[in-house]
């Protein structure tokens, strides 16, 4: 077997025996870690993980952005309806009831 395989077998052996020398087991774990980090396969797997994470993050961000955009668009439409209703002389109480907006929404957007 190659060196990595030998180190893996040795580490499993250390674990099975419950080696008491913490320094020795740490040395071999560190050695295994260094071998792993030097492996092109490890870097390929890591890169694939990063790419997958980016894609999932982008997909989730896009999904949230669309939801927020729709929500904002609905509010804009309600505000425009409220503005027209006010211009047509509807009572504020009726505007609030029909649009589902709050008095604060109307004030913040210069409708009242």
Short mmCIF file of C-alpha atoms in Angstrom, two decimals:
data_model
loop_
_atom_site.label_atom_id
_atom_site.label_comp_id
_atom_site.label_asym_id
_atom_site.label_seq_id
_atom_site.Cartn_x
_atom_site.Cartn_y
_atom_site.Cartn_z
CA UNK A 1 0.00 0.00 0.00
CA UNK A 2 1.03 3.62 -0.49
CA UNK A 3 2.13 5.82 2.39
CA UNK A 4 -1.29 7.35 2.94
CA UNK A 5 -2.85 3.90 3.22
CA UNK A 6 -0.15 2.84 5.70
CA UNK A 7 -0.75 5.94 7.81
CA UNK A 8 -4.51 5.30 7.77
CA UNK A 9 -4.01 1.70 8.88
CA UNK A 10 -1.62 2.82 11.61
CA UNK A 11 -4.04 5.48 12.86
CA UNK A 12 -6.88 2.97 13.00
CA UNK A 13 -4.58 0.65 14.94
CA UNK A 14 -3.71 3.44 17.40
CA UNK A 15 -7.40 4.22 17.90
CA UNK A 16 -8.30 0.55 18.41
CA UNK A 17 -5.57 0.10 21.00
CA UNK A 18 -6.49 3.34 22.73
CA UNK A 19 -2.95 4.71 22.69
CA UNK A 20 -2.33 6.70 25.85
CA UNK A 21 0.48 8.84 24.45
CA UNK A 22 -1.50 11.84 23.30
CA UNK A 23 1.54 13.43 21.67
CA UNK A 24 2.13 10.36 19.52
CA UNK A 25 -1.47 10.12 18.34
CA UNK A 26 -1.57 13.88 17.66
CA UNK A 27 1.62 13.55 15.63
CA UNK A 28 0.08 10.88 13.44
CA UNK A 29 -3.21 12.75 13.07
CA UNK A 30 -1.28 15.83 11.99
CA UNK A 31 0.74 13.71 9.56
CA UNK A 32 -2.47 12.30 8.09
CA UNK A 33 -3.93 15.79 7.82
CA UNK A 34 -0.86 17.02 5.92
CA UNK A 35 -1.03 14.05 3.55
CA UNK A 36 -4.70 14.70 2.97
CA UNK A 37 -4.12 18.41 2.30
CA UNK A 38 -1.42 17.54 -0.23
CA UNK A 39 -3.75 15.21 -2.10
CA UNK A 40 -5.16 16.47 -5.42
CA UNK A 41 -8.31 14.43 -4.75
CA UNK A 42 -8.85 16.34 -1.50
CA UNK A 43 -8.56 19.65 -3.33
CA UNK A 44 -10.94 18.47 -6.04
CA UNK A 45 -13.51 17.41 -3.44
CA UNK A 46 -13.03 20.69 -1.58
CA UNK A 47 -13.47 22.70 -4.80
CA UNK A 48 -16.60 20.73 -5.68
CA UNK A 49 -17.96 21.49 -2.21
CA UNK A 50 -17.22 25.19 -2.62
CA UNK A 51 -18.89 25.25 -6.04
CA UNK A 52 -21.94 23.40 -4.72
CA UNK A 53 -22.15 25.83 -1.80
CA UNK A 54 -21.96 28.81 -4.16
CA UNK A 55 -24.70 27.40 -6.39
CA UNK A 56 -26.96 26.64 -3.45
CA UNK A 57 -26.30 30.08 -1.96
CA UNK A 58 -27.01 31.79 -5.26
CA UNK A 59 -30.18 29.75 -5.75
CA UNK A 60 -31.39 30.56 -2.23
CA UNK A 61 -30.47 34.24 -2.61
CA UNK A 62 -32.29 34.46 -5.92
CA UNK A 63 -35.34 32.78 -4.41
CA UNK A 64 -35.35 35.24 -1.49
CA UNK A 65 -34.79 38.17 -3.85
CA UNK A 66 -37.76 37.17 -5.97
CA UNK A 67 -39.95 36.83 -2.87
CA UNK A 68 -38.87 40.27 -1.65
CA UNK A 69 -39.38 41.78 -5.10
CA UNK A 70 -42.90 40.40 -5.35
CA UNK A 71 -43.69 41.64 -1.85
CA UNK A 72 -42.34 45.11 -2.67
CA UNK A 73 -44.25 45.16 -5.97
CA UNK A 74 -47.49 44.28 -4.21
CA UNK A 75 -46.98 47.07 -1.69
CA UNK A 76 -46.20 49.56 -4.47
CA UNK A 77 -49.43 48.57 -6.25
CA UNK A 78 -51.42 48.99 -3.03
CA UNK A 79 -49.89 52.42 -2.46
CA UNK A 80 -50.77 53.47 -6.01
CA UNK A 81 -54.34 52.25 -5.49
CA UNK A 82 -54.52 54.18 -2.21
CA UNK A 83 -53.24 57.33 -3.94
CA UNK A 84 -55.91 57.05 -6.64
CA UNK A 85 -58.63 56.37 -4.09
CA UNK A 86 -57.58 59.45 -2.10
CA UNK A 87 -57.61 61.55 -5.28
CA UNK A 88 -61.13 60.25 -6.00
CA UNK A 89 -62.29 61.35 -2.55
CA UNK A 90 -62.52 58.01 -0.73
CA UNK A 91 -62.43 58.29 3.08
CA UNK A 92 -59.12 57.24 4.66
CA UNK A 93 -60.89 54.53 6.68
CA UNK A 94 -62.19 52.96 3.45
CA UNK A 95 -58.75 53.22 1.76
CA UNK A 96 -57.15 51.41 4.70
CA UNK A 97 -59.86 48.74 4.68
CA UNK A 98 -59.66 48.04 0.94
CA UNK A 99 -55.86 48.17 0.49
CA UNK A 100 -54.85 46.56 3.78
CA UNK A 101 -52.29 49.32 4.28
CA UNK A 102 -51.77 51.10 7.58
CA UNK A 103 -52.18 54.79 8.27
CA UNK A 104 -48.44 54.87 8.82
CA UNK A 105 -47.88 53.45 5.28
CA UNK A 106 -50.01 56.25 3.85
CA UNK A 107 -48.18 58.92 5.86
CA UNK A 108 -44.70 57.59 5.03
CA UNK A 109 -45.56 57.65 1.33
CA UNK A 110 -47.08 61.13 1.29
CA UNK A 111 -50.62 59.98 0.60
CA UNK A 112 -52.01 61.65 3.72
#
